[in-house]
mmCIF file of C-alpha atoms in Angstrom:
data_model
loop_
_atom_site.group_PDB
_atom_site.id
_atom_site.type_symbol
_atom_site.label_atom_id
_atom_site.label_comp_id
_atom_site.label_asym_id
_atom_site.label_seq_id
_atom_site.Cartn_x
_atom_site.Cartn_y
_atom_site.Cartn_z
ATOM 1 C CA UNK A 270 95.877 72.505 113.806
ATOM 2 C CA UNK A 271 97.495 74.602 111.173
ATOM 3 C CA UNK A 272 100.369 76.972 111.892
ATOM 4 C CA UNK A 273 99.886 80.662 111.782
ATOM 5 C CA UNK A 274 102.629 82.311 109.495
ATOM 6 C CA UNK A 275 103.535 85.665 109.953
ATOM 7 C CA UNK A 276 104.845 88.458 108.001
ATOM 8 C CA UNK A 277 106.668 90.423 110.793
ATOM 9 C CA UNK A 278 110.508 90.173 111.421
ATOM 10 C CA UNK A 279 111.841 90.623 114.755
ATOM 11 C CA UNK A 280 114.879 91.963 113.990
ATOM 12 C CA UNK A 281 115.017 95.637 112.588
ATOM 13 C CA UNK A 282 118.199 96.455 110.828
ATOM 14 C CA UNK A 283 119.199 99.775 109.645
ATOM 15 C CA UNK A 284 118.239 99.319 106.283
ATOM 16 C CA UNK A 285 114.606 98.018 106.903
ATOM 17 C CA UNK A 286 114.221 101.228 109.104
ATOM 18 C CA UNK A 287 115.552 103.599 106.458
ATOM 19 C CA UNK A 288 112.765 101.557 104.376
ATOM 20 C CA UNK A 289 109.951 101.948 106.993
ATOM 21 C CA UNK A 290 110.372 105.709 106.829
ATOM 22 C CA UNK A 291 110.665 105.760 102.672
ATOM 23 C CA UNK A 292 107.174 103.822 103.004
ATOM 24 C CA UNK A 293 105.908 106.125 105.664
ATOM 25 C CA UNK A 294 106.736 109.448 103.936
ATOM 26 C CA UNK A 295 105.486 108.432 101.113
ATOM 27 C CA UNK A 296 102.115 107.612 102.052
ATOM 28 C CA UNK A 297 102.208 110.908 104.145
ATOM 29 C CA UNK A 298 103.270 112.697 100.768
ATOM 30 C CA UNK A 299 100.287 110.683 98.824
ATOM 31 C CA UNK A 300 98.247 112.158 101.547
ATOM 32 C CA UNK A 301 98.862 115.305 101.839
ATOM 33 C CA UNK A 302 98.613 116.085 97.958
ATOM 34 C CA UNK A 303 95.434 113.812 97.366
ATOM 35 C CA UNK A 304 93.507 114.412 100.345
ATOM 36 C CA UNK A 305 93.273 110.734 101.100
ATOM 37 C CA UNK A 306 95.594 107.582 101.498
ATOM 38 C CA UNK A 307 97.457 106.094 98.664
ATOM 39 C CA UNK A 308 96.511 102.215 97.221
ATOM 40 C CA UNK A 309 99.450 99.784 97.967
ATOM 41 C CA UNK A 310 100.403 99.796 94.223
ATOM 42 C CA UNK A 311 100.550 103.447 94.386
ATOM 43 C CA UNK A 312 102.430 103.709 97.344
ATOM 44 C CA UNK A 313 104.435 100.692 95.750
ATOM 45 C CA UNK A 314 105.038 102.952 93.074
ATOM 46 C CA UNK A 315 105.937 105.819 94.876
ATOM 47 C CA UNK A 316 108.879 103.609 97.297
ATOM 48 C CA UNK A 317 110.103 102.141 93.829
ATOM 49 C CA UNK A 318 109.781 99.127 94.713
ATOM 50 C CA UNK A 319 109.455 95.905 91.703
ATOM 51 C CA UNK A 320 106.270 93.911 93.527
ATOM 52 C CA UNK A 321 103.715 95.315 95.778
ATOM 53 C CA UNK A 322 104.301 92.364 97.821
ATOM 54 C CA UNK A 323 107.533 93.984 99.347
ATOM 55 C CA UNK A 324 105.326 97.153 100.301
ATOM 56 C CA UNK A 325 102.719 94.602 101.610
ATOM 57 C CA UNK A 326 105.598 93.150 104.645
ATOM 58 C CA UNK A 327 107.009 97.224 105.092
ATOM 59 C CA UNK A 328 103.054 97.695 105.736
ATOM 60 C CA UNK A 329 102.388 94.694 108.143
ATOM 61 C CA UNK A 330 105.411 95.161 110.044
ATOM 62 C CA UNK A 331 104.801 98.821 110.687
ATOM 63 C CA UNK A 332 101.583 98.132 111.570
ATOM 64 C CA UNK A 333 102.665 95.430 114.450
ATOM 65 C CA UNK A 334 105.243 98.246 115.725
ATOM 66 C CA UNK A 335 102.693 100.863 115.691
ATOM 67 C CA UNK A 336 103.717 103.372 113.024
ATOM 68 C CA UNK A 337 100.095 102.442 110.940
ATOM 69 C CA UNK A 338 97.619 101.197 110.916
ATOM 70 C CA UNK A 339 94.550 99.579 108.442
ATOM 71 C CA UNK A 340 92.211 97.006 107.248
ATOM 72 C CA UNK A 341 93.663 94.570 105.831
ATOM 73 C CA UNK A 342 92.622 93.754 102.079
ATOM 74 C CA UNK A 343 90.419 96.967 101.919
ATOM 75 C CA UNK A 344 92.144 99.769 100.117
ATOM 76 C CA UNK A 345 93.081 103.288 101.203
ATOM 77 C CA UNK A 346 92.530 102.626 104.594
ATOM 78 C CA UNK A 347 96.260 103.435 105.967
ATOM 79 C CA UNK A 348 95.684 105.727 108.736
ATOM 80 C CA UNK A 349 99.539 107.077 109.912
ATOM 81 C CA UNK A 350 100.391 106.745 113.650
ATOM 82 C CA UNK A 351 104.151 108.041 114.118
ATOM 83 C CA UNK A 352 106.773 108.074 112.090
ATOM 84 C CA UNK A 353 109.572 105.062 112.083
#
C-alpha cells in the first residue's frame, strides 16, 4: 500500500493568502485580456515566480479550498470560482 502525498497545506498564513490572490488575479487578468485561461508557465510568469512548480502548489491548494478549479495536467483549463 503506497502512501498518498499531497500538495495542500493546512495552515494558511498571511503571506500564502496574499499569494493565492496574486495567482488568482492574475489568471483573472490573463483572462479577461485573452479571452481564455492562461498556461501555468504563463500564469507563472505573470506571479513572478522562478519555477512553475511553486504556481503548481498555489493552484492545487486553491483548488482544495474552492477558489478554482481544473483538470489536472491538461492546460488552460482553470475555471475561477471566488476570489481568496
Amino acid at each position: 500500500m503506497s502512501a498518498r502525498l499531497t500538495m495542500t497545506r493546512p495552515d494558511q498564513t498571511p503571506h500564502a493568502l496574499h499569494m493565492e490572490r496574486r495567482v488568482y488575479d492574475a489568471a483573472r487578468a490573463y483572462m479577461d485580456a485573452h479571452g481564455y485561461p492562461p498556461t501555468v508557465r504563463e500564469l507563472t510568469q505573470a506571479v513572478g515566480y522562478a519555477s512553475p512548480s511553486s504556481t503548481k502548489v498555489r493552484l492545487h491548494d486553491m483548488r482544495h479550498r474552492g477558489y478554482i478549479s481544473f483538470v489536472d495536467a491538461t492546460p488552460r483549463t482553470l475555471v475561477l470560482i471566488r476570489r481568496p
